[in-house]
PDB file of C-alpha atoms in Angstrom:
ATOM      1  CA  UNK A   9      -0.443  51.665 -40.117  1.00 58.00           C
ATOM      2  CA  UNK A  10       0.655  54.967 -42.637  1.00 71.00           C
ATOM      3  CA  UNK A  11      -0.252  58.321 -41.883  1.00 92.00           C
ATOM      4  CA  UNK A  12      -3.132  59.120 -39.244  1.00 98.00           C
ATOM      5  CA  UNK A  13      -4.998  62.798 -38.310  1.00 98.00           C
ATOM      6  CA  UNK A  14      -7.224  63.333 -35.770  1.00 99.00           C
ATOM      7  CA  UNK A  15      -9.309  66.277 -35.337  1.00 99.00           C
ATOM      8  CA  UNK A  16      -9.949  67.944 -31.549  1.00 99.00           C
ATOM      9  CA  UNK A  17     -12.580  70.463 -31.689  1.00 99.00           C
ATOM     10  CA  UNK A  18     -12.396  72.197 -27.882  1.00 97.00           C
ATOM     11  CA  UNK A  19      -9.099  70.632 -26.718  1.00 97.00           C
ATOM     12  CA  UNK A  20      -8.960  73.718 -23.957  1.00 95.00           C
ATOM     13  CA  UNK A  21     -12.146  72.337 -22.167  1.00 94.00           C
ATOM     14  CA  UNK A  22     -11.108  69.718 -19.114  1.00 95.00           C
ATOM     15  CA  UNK A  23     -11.750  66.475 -21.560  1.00 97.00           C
ATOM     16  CA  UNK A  24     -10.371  68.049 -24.579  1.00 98.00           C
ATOM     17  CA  UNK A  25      -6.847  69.028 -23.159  1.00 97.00           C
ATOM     18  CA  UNK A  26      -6.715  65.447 -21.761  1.00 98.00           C
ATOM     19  CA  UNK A  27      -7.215  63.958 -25.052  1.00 98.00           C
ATOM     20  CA  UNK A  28      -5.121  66.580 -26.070  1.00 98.00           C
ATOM     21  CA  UNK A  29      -2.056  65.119 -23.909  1.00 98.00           C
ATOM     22  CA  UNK A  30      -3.119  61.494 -24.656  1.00 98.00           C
ATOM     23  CA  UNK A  31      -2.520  61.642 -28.391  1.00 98.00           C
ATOM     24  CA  UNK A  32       0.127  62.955 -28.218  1.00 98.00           C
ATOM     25  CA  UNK A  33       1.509  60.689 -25.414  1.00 97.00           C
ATOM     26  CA  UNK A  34       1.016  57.576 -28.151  1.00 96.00           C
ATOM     27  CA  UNK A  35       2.517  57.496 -31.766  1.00 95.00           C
ATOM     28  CA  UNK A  36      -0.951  56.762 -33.619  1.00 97.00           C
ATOM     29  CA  UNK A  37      -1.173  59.966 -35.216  1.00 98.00           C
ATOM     30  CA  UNK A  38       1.304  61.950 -37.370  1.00 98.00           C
ATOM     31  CA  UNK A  39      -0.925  64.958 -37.506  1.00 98.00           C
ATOM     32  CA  UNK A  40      -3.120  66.727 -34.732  1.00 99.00           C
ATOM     33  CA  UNK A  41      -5.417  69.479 -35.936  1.00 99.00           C
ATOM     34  CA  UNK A  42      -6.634  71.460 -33.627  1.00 99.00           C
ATOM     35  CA  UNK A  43      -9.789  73.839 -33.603  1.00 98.00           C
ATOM     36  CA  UNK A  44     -11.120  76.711 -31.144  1.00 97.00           C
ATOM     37  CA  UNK A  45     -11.703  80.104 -30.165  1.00 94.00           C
ATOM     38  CA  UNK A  46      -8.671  80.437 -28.025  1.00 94.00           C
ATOM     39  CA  UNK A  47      -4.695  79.531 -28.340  1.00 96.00           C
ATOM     40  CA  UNK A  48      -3.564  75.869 -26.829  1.00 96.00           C
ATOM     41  CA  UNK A  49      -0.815  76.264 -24.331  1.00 93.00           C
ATOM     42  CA  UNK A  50       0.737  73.234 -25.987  1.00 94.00           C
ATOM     43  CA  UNK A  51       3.249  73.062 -28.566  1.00 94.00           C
ATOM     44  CA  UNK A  52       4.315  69.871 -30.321  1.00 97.00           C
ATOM     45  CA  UNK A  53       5.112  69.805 -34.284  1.00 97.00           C
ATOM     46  CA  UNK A  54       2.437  66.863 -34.963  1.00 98.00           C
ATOM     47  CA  UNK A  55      -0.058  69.838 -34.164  1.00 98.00           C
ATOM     48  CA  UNK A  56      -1.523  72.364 -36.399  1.00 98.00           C
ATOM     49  CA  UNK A  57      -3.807  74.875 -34.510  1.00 98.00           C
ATOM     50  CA  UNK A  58      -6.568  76.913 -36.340  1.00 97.00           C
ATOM     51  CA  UNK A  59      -8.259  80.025 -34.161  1.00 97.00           C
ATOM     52  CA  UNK A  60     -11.355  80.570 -35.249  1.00 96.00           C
ATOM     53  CA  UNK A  61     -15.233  81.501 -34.809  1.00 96.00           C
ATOM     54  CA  UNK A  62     -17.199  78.083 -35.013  1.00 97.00           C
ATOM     55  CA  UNK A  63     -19.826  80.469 -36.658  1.00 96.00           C
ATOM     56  CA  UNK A  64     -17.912  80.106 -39.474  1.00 95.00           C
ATOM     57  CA  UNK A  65     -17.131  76.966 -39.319  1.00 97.00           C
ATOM     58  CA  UNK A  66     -17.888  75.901 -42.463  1.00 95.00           C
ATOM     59  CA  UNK A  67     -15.166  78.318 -44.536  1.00 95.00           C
ATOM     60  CA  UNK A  68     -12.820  75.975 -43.200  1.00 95.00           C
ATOM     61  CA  UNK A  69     -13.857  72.694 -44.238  1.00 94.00           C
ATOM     62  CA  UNK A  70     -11.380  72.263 -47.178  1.00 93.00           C
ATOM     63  CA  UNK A  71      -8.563  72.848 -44.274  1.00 94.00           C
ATOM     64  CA  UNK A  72      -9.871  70.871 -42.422  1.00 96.00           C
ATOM     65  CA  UNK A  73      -9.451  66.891 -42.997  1.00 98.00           C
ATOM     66  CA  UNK A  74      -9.259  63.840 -40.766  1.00 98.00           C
ATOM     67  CA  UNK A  75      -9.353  60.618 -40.083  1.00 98.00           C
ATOM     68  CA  UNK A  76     -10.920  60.420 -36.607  1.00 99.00           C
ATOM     69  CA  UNK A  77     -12.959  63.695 -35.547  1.00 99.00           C
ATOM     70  CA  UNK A  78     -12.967  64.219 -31.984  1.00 99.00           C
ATOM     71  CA  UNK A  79     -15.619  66.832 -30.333  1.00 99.00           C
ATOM     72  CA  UNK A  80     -15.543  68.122 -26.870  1.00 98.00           C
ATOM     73  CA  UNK A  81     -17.564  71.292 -27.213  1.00 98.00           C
ATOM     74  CA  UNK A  82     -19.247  71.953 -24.408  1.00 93.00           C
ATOM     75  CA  UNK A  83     -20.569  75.359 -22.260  1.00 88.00           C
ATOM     76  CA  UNK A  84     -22.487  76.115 -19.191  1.00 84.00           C
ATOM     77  CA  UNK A  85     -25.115  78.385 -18.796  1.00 81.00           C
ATOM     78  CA  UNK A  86     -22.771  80.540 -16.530  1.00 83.00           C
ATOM     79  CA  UNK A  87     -20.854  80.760 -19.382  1.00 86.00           C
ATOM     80  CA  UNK A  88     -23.065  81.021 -22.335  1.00 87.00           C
ATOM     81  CA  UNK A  89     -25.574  83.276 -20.589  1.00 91.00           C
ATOM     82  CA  UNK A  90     -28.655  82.522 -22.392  1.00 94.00           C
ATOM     83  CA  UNK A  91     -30.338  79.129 -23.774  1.00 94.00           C
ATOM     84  CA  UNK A  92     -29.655  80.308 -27.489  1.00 96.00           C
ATOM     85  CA  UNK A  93     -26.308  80.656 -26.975  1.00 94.00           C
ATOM     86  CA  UNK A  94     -25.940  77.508 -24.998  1.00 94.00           C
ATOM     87  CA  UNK A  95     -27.493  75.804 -27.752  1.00 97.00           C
ATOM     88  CA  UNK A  96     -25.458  76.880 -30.764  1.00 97.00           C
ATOM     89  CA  UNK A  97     -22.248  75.387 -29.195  1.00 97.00           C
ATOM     90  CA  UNK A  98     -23.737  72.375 -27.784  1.00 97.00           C
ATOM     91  CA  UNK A  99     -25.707  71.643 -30.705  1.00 98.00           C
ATOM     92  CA  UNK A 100     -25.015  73.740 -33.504  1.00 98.00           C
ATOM     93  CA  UNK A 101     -21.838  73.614 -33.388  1.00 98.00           C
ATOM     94  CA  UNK A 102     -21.053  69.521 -33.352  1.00 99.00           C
ATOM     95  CA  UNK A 103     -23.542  69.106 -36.028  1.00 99.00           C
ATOM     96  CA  UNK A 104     -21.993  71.520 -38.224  1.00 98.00           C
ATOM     97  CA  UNK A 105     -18.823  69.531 -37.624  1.00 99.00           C
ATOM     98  CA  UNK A 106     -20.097  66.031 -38.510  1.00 99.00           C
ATOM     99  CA  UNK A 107     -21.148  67.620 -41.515  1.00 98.00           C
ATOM    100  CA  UNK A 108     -17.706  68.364 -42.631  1.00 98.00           C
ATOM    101  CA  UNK A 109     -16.776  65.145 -41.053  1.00 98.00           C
ATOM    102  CA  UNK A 110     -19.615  63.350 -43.280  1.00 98.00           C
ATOM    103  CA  UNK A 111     -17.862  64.847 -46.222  1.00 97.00           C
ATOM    104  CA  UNK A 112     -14.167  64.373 -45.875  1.00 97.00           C
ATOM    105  CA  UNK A 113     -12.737  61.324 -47.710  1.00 96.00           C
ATOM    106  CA  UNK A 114     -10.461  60.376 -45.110  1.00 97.00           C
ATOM    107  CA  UNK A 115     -13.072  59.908 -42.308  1.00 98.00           C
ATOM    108  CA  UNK A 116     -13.396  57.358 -40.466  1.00 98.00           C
ATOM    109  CA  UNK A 117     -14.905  57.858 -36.699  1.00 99.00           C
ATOM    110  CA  UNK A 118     -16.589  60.696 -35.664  1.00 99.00           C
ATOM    111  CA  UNK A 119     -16.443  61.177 -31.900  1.00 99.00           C
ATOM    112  CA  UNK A 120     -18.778  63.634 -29.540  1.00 99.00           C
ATOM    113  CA  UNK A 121     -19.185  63.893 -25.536  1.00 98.00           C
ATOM    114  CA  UNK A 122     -22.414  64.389 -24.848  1.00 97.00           C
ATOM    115  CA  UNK A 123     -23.470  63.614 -21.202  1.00 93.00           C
ATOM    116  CA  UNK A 124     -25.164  60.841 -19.143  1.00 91.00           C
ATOM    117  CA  UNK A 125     -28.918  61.507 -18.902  1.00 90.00           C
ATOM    118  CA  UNK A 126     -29.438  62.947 -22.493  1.00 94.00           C
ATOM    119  CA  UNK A 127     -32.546  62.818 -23.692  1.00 95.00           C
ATOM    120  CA  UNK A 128     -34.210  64.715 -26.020  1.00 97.00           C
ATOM    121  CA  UNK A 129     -37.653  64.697 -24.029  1.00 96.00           C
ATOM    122  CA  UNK A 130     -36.537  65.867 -20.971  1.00 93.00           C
ATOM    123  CA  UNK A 131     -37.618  68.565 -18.987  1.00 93.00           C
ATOM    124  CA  UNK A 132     -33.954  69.531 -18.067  1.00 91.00           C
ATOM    125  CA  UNK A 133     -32.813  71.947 -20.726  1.00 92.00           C
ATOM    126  CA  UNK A 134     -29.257  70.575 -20.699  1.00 91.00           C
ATOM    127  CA  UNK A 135     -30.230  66.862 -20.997  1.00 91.00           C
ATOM    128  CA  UNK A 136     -32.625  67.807 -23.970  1.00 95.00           C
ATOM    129  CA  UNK A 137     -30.116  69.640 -26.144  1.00 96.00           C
ATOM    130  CA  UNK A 138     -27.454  66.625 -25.302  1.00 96.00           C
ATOM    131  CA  UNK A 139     -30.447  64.626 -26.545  1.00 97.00           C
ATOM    132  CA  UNK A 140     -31.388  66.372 -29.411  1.00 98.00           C
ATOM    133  CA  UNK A 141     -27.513  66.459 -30.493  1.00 99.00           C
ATOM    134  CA  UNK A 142     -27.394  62.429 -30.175  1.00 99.00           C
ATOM    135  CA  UNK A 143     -30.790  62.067 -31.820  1.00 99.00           C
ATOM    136  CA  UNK A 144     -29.424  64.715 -34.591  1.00 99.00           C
ATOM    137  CA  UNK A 145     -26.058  62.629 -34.883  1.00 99.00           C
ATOM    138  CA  UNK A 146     -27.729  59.275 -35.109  1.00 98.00           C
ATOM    139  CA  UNK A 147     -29.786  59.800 -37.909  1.00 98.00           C
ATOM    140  CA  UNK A 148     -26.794  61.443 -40.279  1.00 98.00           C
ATOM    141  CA  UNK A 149     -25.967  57.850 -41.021  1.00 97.00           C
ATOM    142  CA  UNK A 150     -22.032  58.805 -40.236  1.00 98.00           C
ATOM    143  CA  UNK A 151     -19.889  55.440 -41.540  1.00 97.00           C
ATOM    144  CA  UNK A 152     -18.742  55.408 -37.122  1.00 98.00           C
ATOM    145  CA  UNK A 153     -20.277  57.526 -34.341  1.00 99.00           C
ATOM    146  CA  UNK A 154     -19.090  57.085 -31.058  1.00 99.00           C
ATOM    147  CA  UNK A 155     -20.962  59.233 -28.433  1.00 99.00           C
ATOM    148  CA  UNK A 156     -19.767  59.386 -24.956  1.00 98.00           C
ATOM    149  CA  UNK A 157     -21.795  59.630 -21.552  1.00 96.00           C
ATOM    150  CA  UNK A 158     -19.490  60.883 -18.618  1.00 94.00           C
ATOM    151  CA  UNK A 159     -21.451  61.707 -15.587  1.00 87.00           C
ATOM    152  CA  UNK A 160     -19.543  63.746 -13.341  1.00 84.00           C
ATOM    153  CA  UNK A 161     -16.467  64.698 -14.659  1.00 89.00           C
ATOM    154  CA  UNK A 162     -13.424  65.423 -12.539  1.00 88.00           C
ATOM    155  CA  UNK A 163     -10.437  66.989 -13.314  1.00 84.00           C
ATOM    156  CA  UNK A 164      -8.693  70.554 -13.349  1.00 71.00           C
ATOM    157  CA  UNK A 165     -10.962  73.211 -15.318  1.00 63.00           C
ATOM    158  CA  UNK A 166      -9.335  76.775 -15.960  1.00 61.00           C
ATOM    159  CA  UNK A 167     -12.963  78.204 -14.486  1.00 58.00           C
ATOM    160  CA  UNK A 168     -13.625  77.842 -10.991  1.00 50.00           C
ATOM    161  CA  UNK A 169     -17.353  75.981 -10.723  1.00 54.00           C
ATOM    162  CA  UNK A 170     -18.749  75.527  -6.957  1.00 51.00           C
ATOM    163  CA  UNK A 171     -21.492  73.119  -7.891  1.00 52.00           C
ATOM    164  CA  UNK A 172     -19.035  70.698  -9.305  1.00 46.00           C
ATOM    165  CA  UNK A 173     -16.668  71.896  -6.944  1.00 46.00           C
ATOM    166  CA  UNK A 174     -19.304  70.676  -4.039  1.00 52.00           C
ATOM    167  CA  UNK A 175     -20.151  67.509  -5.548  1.00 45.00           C
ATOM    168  CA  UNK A 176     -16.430  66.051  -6.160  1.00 41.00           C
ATOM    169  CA  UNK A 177     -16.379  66.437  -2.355  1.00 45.00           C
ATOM    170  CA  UNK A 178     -19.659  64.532  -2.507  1.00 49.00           C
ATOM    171  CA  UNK A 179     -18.185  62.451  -4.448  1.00 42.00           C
ATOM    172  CA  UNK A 180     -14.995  61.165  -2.219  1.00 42.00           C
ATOM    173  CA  UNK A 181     -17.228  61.212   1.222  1.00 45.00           C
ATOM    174  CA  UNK A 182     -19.940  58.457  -0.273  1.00 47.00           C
ATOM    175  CA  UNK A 183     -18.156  57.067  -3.184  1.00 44.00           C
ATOM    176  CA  UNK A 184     -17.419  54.500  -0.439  1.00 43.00           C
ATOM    177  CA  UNK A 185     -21.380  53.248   0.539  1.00 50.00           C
ATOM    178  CA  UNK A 186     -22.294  53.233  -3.952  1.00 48.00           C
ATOM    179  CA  UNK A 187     -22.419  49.881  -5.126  1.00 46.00           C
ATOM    180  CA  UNK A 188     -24.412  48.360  -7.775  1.00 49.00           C
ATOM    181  CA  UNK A 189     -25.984  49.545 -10.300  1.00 50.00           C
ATOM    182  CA  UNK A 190     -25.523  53.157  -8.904  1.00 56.00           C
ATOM    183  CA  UNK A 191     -21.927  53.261  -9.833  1.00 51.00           C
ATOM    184  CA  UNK A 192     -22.857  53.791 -13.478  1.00 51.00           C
ATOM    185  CA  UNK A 193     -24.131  57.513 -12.460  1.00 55.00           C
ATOM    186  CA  UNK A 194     -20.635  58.582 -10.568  1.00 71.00           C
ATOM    187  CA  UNK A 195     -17.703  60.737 -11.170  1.00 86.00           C
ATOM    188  CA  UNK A 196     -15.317  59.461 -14.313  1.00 93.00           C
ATOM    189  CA  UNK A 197     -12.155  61.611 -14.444  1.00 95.00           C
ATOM    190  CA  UNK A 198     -11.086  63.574 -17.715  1.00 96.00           C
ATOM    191  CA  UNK A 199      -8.416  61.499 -18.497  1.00 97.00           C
ATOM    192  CA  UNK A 200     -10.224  58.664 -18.461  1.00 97.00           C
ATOM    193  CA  UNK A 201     -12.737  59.754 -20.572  1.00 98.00           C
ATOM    194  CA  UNK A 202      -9.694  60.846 -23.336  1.00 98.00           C
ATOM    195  CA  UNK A 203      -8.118  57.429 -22.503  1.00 98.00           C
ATOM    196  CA  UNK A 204     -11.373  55.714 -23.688  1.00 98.00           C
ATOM    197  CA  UNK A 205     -11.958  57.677 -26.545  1.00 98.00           C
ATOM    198  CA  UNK A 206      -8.447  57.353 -28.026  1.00 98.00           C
ATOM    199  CA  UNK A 207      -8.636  53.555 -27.894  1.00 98.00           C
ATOM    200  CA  UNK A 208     -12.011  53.352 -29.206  1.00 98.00           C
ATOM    201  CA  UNK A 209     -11.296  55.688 -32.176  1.00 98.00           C
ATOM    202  CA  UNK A 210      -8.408  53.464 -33.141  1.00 97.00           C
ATOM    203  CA  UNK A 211     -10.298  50.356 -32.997  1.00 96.00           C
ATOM    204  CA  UNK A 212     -12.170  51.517 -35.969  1.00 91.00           C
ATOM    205  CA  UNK A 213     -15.481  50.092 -35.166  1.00 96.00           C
ATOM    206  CA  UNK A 214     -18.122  50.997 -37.345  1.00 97.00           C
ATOM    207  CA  UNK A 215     -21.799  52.154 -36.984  1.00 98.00           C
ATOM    208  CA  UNK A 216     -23.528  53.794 -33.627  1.00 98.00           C
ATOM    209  CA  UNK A 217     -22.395  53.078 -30.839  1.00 98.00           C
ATOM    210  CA  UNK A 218     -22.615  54.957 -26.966  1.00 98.00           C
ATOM    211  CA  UNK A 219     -20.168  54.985 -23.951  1.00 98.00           C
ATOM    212  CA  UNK A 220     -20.942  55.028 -20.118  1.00 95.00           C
ATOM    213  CA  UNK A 221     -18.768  56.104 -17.140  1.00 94.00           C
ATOM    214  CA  UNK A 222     -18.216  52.344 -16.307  1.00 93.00           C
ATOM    215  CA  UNK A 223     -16.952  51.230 -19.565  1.00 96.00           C
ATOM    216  CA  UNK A 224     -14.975  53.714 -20.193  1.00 97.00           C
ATOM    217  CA  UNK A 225     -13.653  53.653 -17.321  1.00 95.00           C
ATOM    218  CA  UNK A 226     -12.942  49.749 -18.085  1.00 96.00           C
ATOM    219  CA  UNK A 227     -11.143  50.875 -21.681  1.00 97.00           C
ATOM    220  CA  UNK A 228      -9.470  53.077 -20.096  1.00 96.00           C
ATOM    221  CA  UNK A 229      -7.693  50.708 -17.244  1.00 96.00           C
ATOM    222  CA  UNK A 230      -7.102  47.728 -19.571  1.00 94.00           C
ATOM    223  CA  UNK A 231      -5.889  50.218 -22.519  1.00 93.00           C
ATOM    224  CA  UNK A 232      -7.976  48.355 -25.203  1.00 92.00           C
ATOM    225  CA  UNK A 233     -11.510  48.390 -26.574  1.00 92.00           C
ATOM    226  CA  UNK A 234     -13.065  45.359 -27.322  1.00 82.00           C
ATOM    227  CA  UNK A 235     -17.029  45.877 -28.824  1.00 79.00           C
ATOM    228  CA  UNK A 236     -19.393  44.049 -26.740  1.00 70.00           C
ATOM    229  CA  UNK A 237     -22.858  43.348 -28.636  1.00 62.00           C
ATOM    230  CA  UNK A 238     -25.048  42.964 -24.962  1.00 51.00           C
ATOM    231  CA  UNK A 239     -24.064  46.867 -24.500  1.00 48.00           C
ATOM    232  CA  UNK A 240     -24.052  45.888 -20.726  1.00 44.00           C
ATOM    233  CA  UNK A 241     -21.510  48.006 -18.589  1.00 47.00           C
ATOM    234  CA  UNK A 242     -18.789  46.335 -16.892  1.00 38.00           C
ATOM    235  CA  UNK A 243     -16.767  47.086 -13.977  1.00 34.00           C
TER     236      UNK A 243
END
């Protein structure tokens, strides 16, 4: 197999720690770079951390080289406090790092969560930029994008949100009377999400491809990807 890095931009957001944990859990990669604003709580010696302002992202891209580029930036508008800013680190942001990922020799997969619903003609501010980042993404002609549509995402988050909070509970009192085709819009856990997007990565399957809450939450149980051509989901 040789040598592999991987690149986690955001690995202190809820997906990004788990996908944090899972690579280092296998034995896939020798070499973990990890980028962010703020210090990882996690110290292994496959990692090499760099704290920095994603504004100047691009005075880093000689340090920065991978194989498979991982992207879980991602904000609320509690957070970012206005649409500009919300938009520079979902958009800006993972653009300027497929650019760097566009021109590093050793790339090979280039993977983004984005959300279920994007769209970039929606009226829903959120599902537009998510849309506009895909759209963006798609048409960069990257050798492998994988973008990746959780819905609800569960899991432990350092911030306190009561929406989310509200609709897990939601979540376990009718998760029982969903069936069908409704299952593709429920809650997918964190981990699952990482799970799917560290066997995906490795399967090194080329050109564009997008992931939905049931199939990755089908990667994620059997521990394998397997590309399926109808782009049907699963359970």
């Amino acid at each position: 197999m040789g040598s592999k890095t991987a690149l986690i931009a955001g690995a202190t957001g809820l997906v990004g720690r788990e996908l944090l944990n899972t690579l280092l859990s296998k034995d896939y990669y020798t070499k973990i770079l990890v980028i962010g604003r703020n210090p990882i709580d996690i110290k292994d010696n496959r990692i090499e951390e760099y704290i920095l302002s994603f504004d100047e992202l691009d005075t880093y891209a000689d340090r920065l080289s991978a194989n498979d580029y991982f992207c879980c930036l991602g904000t609320t508008m509690d957070q970012a406090k206005s649409k500009e800013a919300f938009y520079r680190v979902d958009f800006d942001y993972p653009v300027k790092l497929a650019k760097i990922a566009k021109a590093d020799n050793q790339f090979e997969t280039f993977n983004v969560v984005s959300s279920y619903g994007a769209n970039s003609q929606s009226g829903l501010f959120y599902n537009s930029v998510k849309g506009q980042l895909e759209d963006t993404l798609k048409e960069m002609d990257l050798k492998a994008l994988h973008i990746y549509q959780p819905s609800l995402l569960l899991g432990y988050r350092p911030h306190f949100r009561i929406w989310e909070e509200m609709a897990k509970l939601a979540s376990t009192l009718l998760s029982f009377f969903i069936i069908g085709s409704r299952l593709r819009f429920w809650a997918i856990k964190g981990s699952q999400v990482a799970d799917a997007m560290f066997y995906v990565a490795s399967s090194h399957e080329e050109g564009v491809h997008v992931h939905k809450p049931l199939e990755m939450k089908r990667i994620a149980r059997k521990k394998e990807y397997k590309f399926d051509n109808s782009n049907t989901e699963v359970a």
